[in-house]
Amino acid sequence: MAFYFKEPSRTFNEYLLVPGYSSAEHTPANVDLSTPLVKFKKGEEPAIKMNIPMVSAIMQAVSGEKLAVALAREGGVSFIYGSQTIEDEAAMVARVKSTKAGFVKSVSNVMPTQTLKDILALKEKNGHSTIAVTEDGTTNGKLLGIVTGRDYRVSRMDPATPVKDFMTPLDKLITAPEGTTLSEANDILWDHKLNSLPILDAEGRLQSFVFRKDYETHKANKLELLDDHKRYIVGAGINTRDYKERVPALLAAGADVLCIDSSEGFSQWQADTLKWIRSEYGDTVKCGAGNVVDAEGFRFLAEAGADFIKIGIGGGSICITREQKGIGRGQASAVIDVAAARDEYYKETGIYIPICSDGGIVYDYHMTLALAMGADFLMLGRYFARFEESPSAKVNINGTFMKEYWGEGSSRARNWQRYDMGGAGKLSFEEGVDSYVPYAGTLKDNVGHSLAKVRSTMCNCGALTIPELQQKAKLTLVSATSIVEGGAHDVVLKEARNRE
């Protein structure tokens, strides 16, 4: 006879937090949102700890290199999407890692024989206003000069004008030798009133740039997440098919943490992948797994060697797995069940395996609910897809700016490996849709706004850390009528009157 869960499958919308005692010290400024990303033993510190409980989803429309840098600056981690060639994913990871805090590899480069038209095309493509002119047009070629917006006027110049005729040549540039510290480079910038400082090796080859604006950005991002070499921490997605080739390439590119990208993690394929990683690298390589929705699935992946475990099947805004296959579980029920299993495993073994709530977040307060229910951090797709830094196109739909957003199970993504059950290399049917989400501006502004709500709510619950929130939180189920009561009701909104 089939097993039946006694409780209904519940979503975050069905719960509210009940306030606890708040003392004078419970202010948002005192809240610490740091959280472990990977497992650790009792009494030890995790190898990677985030400063905010947010990671970006392993999706083509979400986790590109620009978003990875932007999120790391805020204290979280992006997982570069794996539904691309090994070479392209590794190159993305390498570019994020080369964005050393303060030292930026030049990705916009031209040869002196190229033209103003090429400069404008590069600026349109990469959004960079400073372009290096190197002997061979490569990132680390011999530097001959630079081009900035002050070097040309589009309205008065022929697009065919060679770069060498209007660039600022090397002999008029102030540069610094390889080995210059970030502090020294910033002093040079300020002393000479520069916007950029090229760093050259002994042969005059370009190594990186230091920009004045990055100094200000660094000072403004006190939570930025860096490795021991002052490079941004970044993750990468892998699948259960080509991991023997993909994992070494991603590690060589500098990936700090990996995650198996799959719609369902309670499988032999994930266990085999984790087993191979452990046999090749031991515990030095950190790799998460998932997704699961109950205690049995958590225990399976924990014993298989996962460094963190993702929760959620069918709860994503573009996911139609439940609709197509009738499989999944309400995200709140899944998080509560898996969190209890995580705590039980910790008591038994002394090993704490962080859990990640992936999907089901519609409103900002759902983030706080997920953390209170036991999640150590959240994986977000739609949330990050709305931002300027996501890889998808910004389009105008009926006068409103939108961002394209599609699921990894959609025909557009063609990510059949994510739904791998050992069969043929293709999607048998779609488990995701192709859609739009409203454009919301920059990541920094939105993440700051969302986490301000989380911090405030935690103070209402008498908690200053995520573990304390999980210990003190009081949650109540809500009825349909209490949901109506919780919003604006029995009034005429001014906006509605104005529209009439």
Coordinates of C-alpha atoms in Angstrom, one line a residue:
M1 CA 0.0 0.0 0.0
A2 CA 1.3 3.5 -0.8
F3 CA 2.6 5.7 2.0
Y4 CA 0.4 8.8 2.8
F5 CA 1.8 11.8 4.5
K6 CA -0.6 12.8 7.4
E7 CA -0.3 16.6 6.8
P8 CA -1.2 18.5 3.7
S9 CA 1.5 19.8 1.4
R10 CA 1.9 23.5 2.5
T11 CA 3.4 26.6 1.0
F12 CA 5.0 29.7 2.6
N13 CA 1.8 31.6 1.9
E14 CA 0.0 29.5 4.6
Y15 CA 2.2 30.6 7.5
L16 CA 2.9 33.8 9.5
L17 CA 5.5 34.5 12.1
V18 CA 4.3 35.5 15.6
P19 CA 6.3 38.2 17.2
G20 CA 8.6 37.5 20.2
Y21 CA 10.1 39.7 22.8
S22 CA 12.4 42.4 21.4
S23 CA 14.9 44.1 23.6
A24 CA 16.7 47.4 23.0
E25 CA 19.5 45.6 21.3
H26 CA 17.2 44.1 18.7
T27 CA 17.7 46.6 15.9
P28 CA 18.4 45.8 12.2
A29 CA 21.9 47.2 12.4
N30 CA 22.8 44.5 15.0
V31 CA 21.5 41.5 12.9
D32 CA 24.1 39.1 11.5
L33 CA 22.9 37.3 8.4
S34 CA 26.1 35.2 7.9
T35 CA 25.5 31.5 7.3
P36 CA 27.4 28.3 6.3
L37 CA 27.5 27.3 2.7
V38 CA 29.1 23.9 3.1
K39 CA 29.2 21.2 5.8
F40 CA 31.4 21.3 8.9
K41 CA 32.1 19.2 12.0
K42 CA 30.9 20.3 15.4
G43 CA 33.3 22.8 17.0
E44 CA 34.8 23.7 13.6
E45 CA 34.2 26.5 11.1
P46 CA 32.8 25.8 7.6
A47 CA 35.3 26.2 4.7
I48 CA 32.9 28.7 3.1
K49 CA 30.6 31.0 5.0
M50 CA 28.4 33.6 3.3
N51 CA 27.6 37.0 4.6
I52 CA 24.0 36.9 3.4
P53 CA 21.8 33.8 3.0
M54 CA 21.3 34.1 -0.8
V55 CA 22.6 32.2 -3.8
S56 CA 21.5 32.5 -7.4
A57 CA 19.9 29.7 -9.3
I58 CA 21.9 27.6 -11.7
M59 CA 20.0 29.0 -14.7
Q60 CA 20.9 30.4 -18.1
A61 CA 18.6 33.4 -17.5
V62 CA 20.1 34.1 -14.0
S63 CA 23.6 33.2 -13.2
G64 CA 26.1 34.8 -15.6
E65 CA 29.4 36.4 -14.7
K66 CA 28.0 40.0 -14.1
L67 CA 25.5 38.8 -11.6
A68 CA 28.1 36.6 -9.9
V69 CA 30.3 39.6 -9.3
A70 CA 27.4 41.7 -8.2
L71 CA 26.1 39.1 -5.7
A72 CA 29.5 38.4 -4.3
R73 CA 29.9 42.1 -3.6
E74 CA 26.8 41.9 -1.5
G75 CA 28.0 38.8 0.4
G76 CA 26.3 35.9 -1.5
V77 CA 27.3 33.3 -4.1
S78 CA 26.2 32.7 -7.7
F79 CA 26.3 29.3 -9.3
I80 CA 27.3 29.8 -13.0
Y81 CA 24.9 27.8 -15.1
G82 CA 26.1 24.4 -16.4
S83 CA 23.8 24.1 -19.4
Q84 CA 26.5 25.3 -21.8
T85 CA 29.8 23.8 -23.0
I86 CA 32.5 23.0 -20.5
E87 CA 34.8 25.5 -22.1
D88 CA 32.2 28.4 -21.9
E89 CA 31.3 27.7 -18.3
A90 CA 34.9 27.5 -17.2
A91 CA 35.6 30.7 -19.1
M92 CA 32.8 32.4 -17.2
V93 CA 34.1 31.2 -13.9
A94 CA 37.6 32.3 -14.8
R95 CA 36.4 35.8 -15.6
V96 CA 34.7 36.1 -12.3
K97 CA 37.8 35.0 -10.4
S98 CA 39.9 37.4 -12.4
T99 CA 37.8 40.2 -11.1
K100 CA 40.1 40.4 -8.1
A101 CA 38.8 42.9 -5.6
G102 CA 40.3 46.0 -7.2
F103 CA 42.3 44.3 -10.0
V104 CA 40.2 43.8 -13.1
K105 CA 41.2 41.8 -16.2
S106 CA 40.5 43.7 -19.4
V107 CA 37.9 42.0 -21.5
S108 CA 37.4 44.9 -23.9
N109 CA 40.5 45.1 -26.0
V110 CA 41.3 46.2 -29.6
M111 CA 44.3 46.5 -31.9
P112 CA 45.5 49.9 -33.0
T113 CA 44.5 49.2 -36.6
Q114 CA 40.8 48.7 -35.6
T115 CA 38.3 51.5 -35.9
L116 CA 36.0 53.7 -33.9
K117 CA 33.2 51.5 -35.1
D118 CA 34.8 48.6 -33.3
I119 CA 35.2 50.7 -30.1
L120 CA 31.5 51.5 -30.2
A121 CA 30.5 47.9 -30.8
L122 CA 32.6 46.7 -27.9
K123 CA 31.1 49.4 -25.6
E124 CA 27.7 48.3 -26.6
K125 CA 28.5 44.7 -26.0
N126 CA 30.4 44.9 -22.7
G127 CA 29.3 48.2 -21.3
H128 CA 32.9 49.2 -20.6
S129 CA 34.0 52.8 -21.2
T130 CA 37.7 52.1 -20.8
I131 CA 39.1 49.9 -23.7
A132 CA 42.7 48.7 -23.8
V133 CA 44.7 49.0 -27.1
T134 CA 47.1 46.1 -27.2
E135 CA 49.6 45.0 -29.9
D136 CA 47.6 41.9 -30.7
G137 CA 44.2 42.9 -29.3
T138 CA 44.3 40.4 -26.5
T139 CA 43.7 40.7 -22.7
N140 CA 47.4 40.3 -21.9
G141 CA 49.0 41.8 -25.0
K142 CA 51.6 44.5 -25.0
L143 CA 49.8 47.8 -24.0
L144 CA 50.0 50.6 -26.6
G145 CA 47.3 52.9 -25.2
I146 CA 43.8 53.2 -24.0
V147 CA 40.5 54.6 -25.3
T148 CA 37.9 56.3 -23.1
G149 CA 34.9 58.4 -23.8
R150 CA 37.1 61.5 -23.7
D151 CA 39.1 60.3 -26.7
Y152 CA 36.4 60.6 -29.3
R153 CA 33.2 62.3 -30.3
V154 CA 30.9 60.1 -32.4
S155 CA 29.1 63.1 -34.0
R156 CA 32.4 64.6 -35.3
M157 CA 34.4 61.5 -36.3
D158 CA 34.3 59.0 -39.1
P159 CA 33.5 55.5 -37.8
A160 CA 36.3 54.2 -40.0
T161 CA 38.9 56.3 -38.1
P162 CA 41.7 54.0 -36.9
V163 CA 42.1 53.6 -33.1
K164 CA 45.8 54.6 -33.3
D165 CA 44.7 58.1 -34.5
F166 CA 42.6 59.0 -31.4
M167 CA 43.8 56.7 -28.5
T168 CA 45.7 58.0 -25.5
P169 CA 49.2 56.5 -26.2
L170 CA 51.2 54.6 -23.7
D171 CA 53.8 57.5 -23.3
K172 CA 51.0 59.7 -22.0
L173 CA 49.7 57.1 -19.5
I174 CA 50.6 56.6 -15.9
T175 CA 51.0 52.9 -15.3
A176 CA 52.2 50.7 -12.4
P177 CA 54.3 47.5 -12.4
E178 CA 53.1 44.0 -11.6
G179 CA 53.3 43.4 -7.9
T180 CA 51.8 46.8 -7.0
T181 CA 49.5 46.4 -4.0
L182 CA 45.9 47.5 -4.2
S183 CA 46.6 50.2 -1.5
E184 CA 49.6 51.5 -3.6
A185 CA 47.5 51.5 -6.8
N186 CA 44.7 53.5 -5.1
D187 CA 47.3 56.0 -3.8
I188 CA 48.5 56.5 -7.4
L189 CA 45.0 56.9 -8.7
W190 CA 44.2 59.6 -6.1
D191 CA 47.6 61.4 -6.3
H192 CA 47.4 61.7 -10.1
K193 CA 43.6 62.2 -10.3
L194 CA 43.2 59.1 -12.6
N195 CA 40.1 57.1 -13.3
S196 CA 42.1 54.0 -14.3
L197 CA 45.5 52.6 -13.7
P198 CA 47.0 49.9 -16.1
I199 CA 49.1 47.3 -14.3
L200 CA 52.0 46.0 -16.6
D201 CA 54.5 43.2 -16.3
A202 CA 58.2 43.7 -17.0
E203 CA 57.7 43.3 -20.8
G204 CA 54.9 45.9 -20.9
R205 CA 52.1 43.3 -21.2
L206 CA 48.8 44.3 -19.7
Q207 CA 47.9 42.4 -16.5
S208 CA 44.9 44.3 -15.2
F209 CA 43.3 47.6 -14.5
V210 CA 42.6 49.3 -11.2
F211 CA 39.7 51.7 -11.3
R212 CA 38.9 54.6 -9.0
K213 CA 35.2 53.6 -9.0
D214 CA 36.1 50.2 -7.7
Y215 CA 37.8 51.7 -4.7
E216 CA 34.5 53.4 -3.9
T217 CA 32.5 50.3 -4.6
H218 CA 34.8 48.2 -2.3
K219 CA 34.3 50.7 0.5
A220 CA 30.6 50.6 0.0
N221 CA 30.4 46.8 0.1
K222 CA 31.6 45.8 3.6
L223 CA 30.0 42.3 3.2
E224 CA 31.6 41.4 -0.1
L225 CA 32.6 37.7 -0.2
L226 CA 36.3 37.1 -1.1
D227 CA 38.7 34.2 -1.1
D228 CA 42.2 34.3 0.4
H229 CA 43.6 36.0 -2.7
K230 CA 40.9 38.8 -2.6
R231 CA 39.0 37.3 -5.5
Y232 CA 35.3 37.0 -5.5
I233 CA 33.9 33.6 -4.5
V234 CA 31.9 31.9 -7.2
G235 CA 30.1 28.6 -7.6
A236 CA 29.4 26.5 -10.7
G237 CA 26.7 24.0 -11.7
I238 CA 27.5 20.5 -12.9
N239 CA 25.4 17.6 -14.2
T240 CA 25.5 13.8 -13.7
R241 CA 26.7 13.0 -17.3
D242 CA 30.0 14.8 -18.1
Y243 CA 31.2 15.5 -14.6
K244 CA 34.5 13.7 -15.1
E245 CA 35.4 16.3 -17.7
R246 CA 33.5 19.3 -16.4
V247 CA 34.7 19.2 -12.7
P248 CA 38.4 19.4 -13.4
A249 CA 37.9 22.3 -15.9
L250 CA 35.8 24.3 -13.4
L251 CA 38.3 23.7 -10.6
A252 CA 41.2 24.8 -12.9
A253 CA 39.2 28.0 -13.7
G254 CA 39.0 28.7 -10.0
A255 CA 35.4 27.6 -9.0
D256 CA 35.2 27.7 -5.2
V257 CA 32.1 25.4 -4.9
L258 CA 30.1 23.1 -7.2
C259 CA 26.5 22.0 -7.2
I260 CA 24.8 19.2 -9.0
D261 CA 22.0 20.8 -11.0
S262 CA 19.1 18.4 -11.1
S263 CA 15.3 18.5 -10.7
E264 CA 15.4 15.5 -8.4
G265 CA 18.4 14.4 -6.3
F266 CA 17.3 11.2 -4.7
S267 CA 19.0 9.1 -7.4
Q268 CA 21.9 6.8 -8.1
W269 CA 23.2 9.4 -10.7
Q270 CA 23.9 11.9 -8.0
A271 CA 25.4 9.4 -5.6
D272 CA 27.7 8.2 -8.4
T273 CA 28.8 11.8 -9.1
L274 CA 29.5 12.6 -5.5
K275 CA 31.4 9.3 -5.1
W276 CA 33.6 10.1 -8.1
I277 CA 34.4 13.6 -6.7
R278 CA 35.3 12.2 -3.3
S279 CA 37.5 9.5 -4.8
E280 CA 39.4 12.1 -7.0
Y281 CA 39.6 15.0 -4.6
G282 CA 38.6 13.9 -1.1
D283 CA 36.9 16.6 0.9
T284 CA 38.9 19.4 -0.7
V285 CA 36.3 20.0 -3.4
K286 CA 32.9 21.3 -2.1
C287 CA 29.8 20.1 -3.9
G288 CA 26.2 20.5 -3.1
A289 CA 23.4 18.2 -4.3
G290 CA 19.6 18.0 -4.6
N291 CA 16.8 18.6 -5.0
V292 CA 14.9 16.6 -2.3
V293 CA 11.7 17.2 -0.4
D294 CA 11.7 14.8 2.6
A295 CA 13.9 13.4 5.3
E296 CA 14.6 10.2 3.3
G297 CA 16.0 12.2 0.4
F298 CA 18.1 14.3 2.7
R299 CA 19.6 11.3 4.5
F300 CA 20.5 9.7 1.1
L301 CA 22.5 12.7 -0.1
A302 CA 24.0 13.3 3.3
E303 CA 25.4 9.8 3.3
A304 CA 26.5 10.1 -0.4
G305 CA 28.8 13.0 0.7
A306 CA 26.9 16.2 -0.3
D307 CA 28.4 19.4 1.2
F308 CA 24.9 21.1 1.2
I309 CA 21.5 19.9 0.1
K310 CA 18.9 21.7 -1.9
I311 CA 15.2 21.4 -1.1
G312 CA 12.3 21.9 -3.6
I313 CA 10.6 20.2 -6.5
G314 CA 8.1 22.0 -8.7
G315 CA 7.9 25.2 -6.6
G316 CA 9.8 27.5 -9.0
S317 CA 7.8 30.2 -10.8
I318 CA 8.7 28.8 -14.2
C319 CA 8.7 25.1 -13.2
I320 CA 5.8 22.9 -14.3
T321 CA 7.1 19.6 -13.0
R322 CA 4.1 19.2 -10.7
E323 CA 1.7 20.0 -13.5
Q324 CA 3.4 17.7 -15.9
K325 CA 4.3 14.8 -13.7
G326 CA 2.3 15.1 -10.5
I327 CA 5.4 15.0 -8.4
G328 CA 6.7 17.4 -5.8
R329 CA 5.8 18.9 -2.4
G330 CA 4.7 22.3 -1.0
Q331 CA 7.9 24.2 -0.2
A332 CA 7.1 25.0 3.4
S333 CA 6.4 21.3 4.2
A334 CA 9.6 20.2 2.5
V335 CA 11.8 22.7 4.3
I336 CA 10.3 21.8 7.7
D337 CA 10.7 18.1 7.1
V338 CA 14.3 18.3 5.8
A339 CA 15.4 20.8 8.5
A340 CA 14.3 18.2 11.1
A341 CA 16.3 15.6 9.3
R342 CA 19.3 17.9 9.2
D343 CA 19.2 18.5 12.9
E344 CA 18.8 14.8 13.7
Y345 CA 21.8 13.9 11.4
Y346 CA 23.8 16.6 13.2
K347 CA 23.0 15.1 16.6
E348 CA 23.9 11.6 15.4
T349 CA 27.1 12.4 13.6
G350 CA 28.4 15.8 14.7
I351 CA 28.3 16.9 11.1
Y352 CA 26.2 19.9 10.1
I353 CA 25.0 19.9 6.5
P354 CA 23.5 23.2 5.5
I355 CA 20.2 23.1 3.6
C356 CA 19.1 25.4 0.9
S357 CA 15.4 26.3 0.1
D358 CA 15.2 26.4 -3.7
G359 CA 11.9 27.7 -5.0
G360 CA 8.5 28.9 -3.7
I361 CA 9.7 32.4 -2.8
V362 CA 7.2 34.9 -4.1
Y363 CA 7.3 37.8 -1.5
D364 CA 10.3 39.0 0.6
Y365 CA 8.7 37.8 3.8
H366 CA 8.8 34.3 2.4
M367 CA 12.6 34.5 2.7
T368 CA 12.3 35.1 6.5
L369 CA 9.8 32.2 6.8
A370 CA 12.1 29.8 5.0
L371 CA 15.0 30.7 7.2
A372 CA 12.8 30.4 10.3
M373 CA 11.7 27.0 9.2
G374 CA 15.3 25.8 9.1
A375 CA 16.8 26.8 5.8
D376 CA 20.4 28.0 6.1
F377 CA 20.2 29.9 2.8
L378 CA 18.0 30.4 -0.2
M379 CA 18.5 29.7 -3.9
L380 CA 16.6 32.3 -6.0
G381 CA 15.9 32.3 -9.7
R382 CA 13.0 34.7 -10.6
Y383 CA 14.2 37.1 -8.0
F384 CA 17.6 37.6 -9.5
A385 CA 16.4 37.3 -13.2
R386 CA 14.7 40.7 -12.8
F387 CA 17.9 42.6 -12.3
E388 CA 20.2 44.6 -14.6
E389 CA 23.1 42.1 -14.0
S390 CA 21.2 38.9 -15.1
P391 CA 22.3 37.6 -18.6
S392 CA 18.9 37.8 -20.2
A393 CA 17.7 40.5 -22.6
K394 CA 15.8 43.6 -21.3
V395 CA 12.8 44.1 -23.6
N396 CA 9.9 46.6 -23.8
I397 CA 6.5 44.9 -23.6
N398 CA 3.6 47.2 -24.1
G399 CA 5.5 50.1 -22.6
T400 CA 6.9 48.2 -19.7
F401 CA 10.5 47.0 -19.4
M402 CA 10.8 43.3 -18.8
K403 CA 13.6 40.7 -18.6
E404 CA 13.3 37.4 -20.4
Y405 CA 13.2 34.4 -18.0
W406 CA 13.0 30.7 -18.9
G407 CA 13.3 27.5 -17.0
E408 CA 16.1 25.0 -17.4
G409 CA 13.4 22.4 -18.2
S410 CA 12.1 24.5 -21.1
S411 CA 12.7 23.7 -24.7
R412 CA 14.7 27.0 -25.0
A413 CA 17.3 25.9 -22.3
R414 CA 17.6 22.4 -23.8
N415 CA 19.1 21.3 -20.5
W416 CA 18.1 17.7 -20.6
Q417 CA 21.0 16.7 -18.3
R418 CA 19.1 18.4 -15.4
Y419 CA 16.3 15.8 -15.9
D420 CA 18.7 12.9 -16.5
M421 CA 17.3 9.5 -15.7
G422 CA 19.8 7.6 -17.7
G423 CA 18.0 7.8 -21.0
A424 CA 18.5 9.4 -24.3
G425 CA 20.2 12.8 -24.5
K426 CA 17.1 14.9 -25.1
L427 CA 14.0 16.4 -23.4
S428 CA 11.1 14.0 -23.7
F429 CA 8.7 16.8 -22.5
E430 CA 9.1 20.2 -21.0
E431 CA 9.2 20.8 -17.3
G432 CA 9.7 24.6 -17.5
V433 CA 8.2 27.6 -19.4
D434 CA 9.6 30.6 -21.3
S435 CA 8.4 33.9 -19.8
Y436 CA 9.1 37.5 -18.8
V437 CA 9.6 39.1 -15.4
P438 CA 9.3 42.8 -14.6
Y439 CA 12.6 44.6 -14.8
A440 CA 13.6 45.7 -11.3
G441 CA 16.9 47.7 -11.6
T442 CA 20.2 46.8 -10.0
L443 CA 20.9 43.8 -7.7
K444 CA 22.4 46.0 -5.0
D445 CA 19.4 48.1 -4.5
N446 CA 16.9 45.2 -4.5
V447 CA 19.0 42.9 -2.3
G448 CA 19.5 45.6 0.2
H449 CA 15.7 46.4 0.3
S450 CA 14.8 42.7 0.7
L451 CA 17.3 42.0 3.4
A452 CA 16.2 45.1 5.3
K453 CA 12.8 43.4 5.7
V454 CA 14.4 40.2 6.8
R455 CA 16.5 41.9 9.5
S456 CA 13.5 43.9 10.7
T457 CA 11.3 40.8 11.0
M458 CA 14.1 38.9 12.8
C459 CA 14.2 41.7 15.4
N460 CA 10.4 41.4 15.8
C461 CA 11.1 37.7 16.6
G462 CA 13.8 38.6 19.1
A463 CA 16.6 37.1 17.0
L464 CA 19.9 38.6 15.8
T465 CA 21.3 35.6 13.9
I466 CA 19.7 33.0 11.7
P467 CA 20.3 30.1 14.2
E468 CA 18.7 32.2 16.9
L469 CA 15.7 32.9 14.6
Q470 CA 15.3 29.1 14.0
Q471 CA 15.4 28.5 17.7
K472 CA 13.0 31.3 18.8
A473 CA 10.6 31.5 15.8
K474 CA 6.9 30.9 16.4
L475 CA 4.9 30.1 13.3
T476 CA 1.2 29.9 12.8
L477 CA -1.0 28.5 10.0
V478 CA -3.3 31.1 8.5
S479 CA -6.8 30.7 7.1
A480 CA -8.1 32.1 3.8
T481 CA -10.0 34.8 5.6
S482 CA -7.0 35.9 7.7
I483 CA -5.0 36.3 4.5
V484 CA -7.6 38.8 3.3
E485 CA -7.4 40.5 6.6
G486 CA -3.6 40.8 6.3
G487 CA -3.8 43.1 3.2
A488 CA -5.4 46.4 2.6
H489 CA -9.1 46.0 2.9
D490 CA -12.4 47.9 3.4
V491 CA -10.8 51.1 2.1
V492 CA -10.7 52.8 -1.3
L493 CA -7.0 53.1 -2.3
K494 CA -5.9 56.5 -3.6
E495 CA -4.2 54.8 -6.6
A496 CA -7.4 53.1 -7.6
R497 CA -9.3 56.4 -7.5
N498 CA -6.6 58.1 -9.6
R499 CA -6.8 55.4 -12.2
E500 CA -10.6 55.9 -12.5

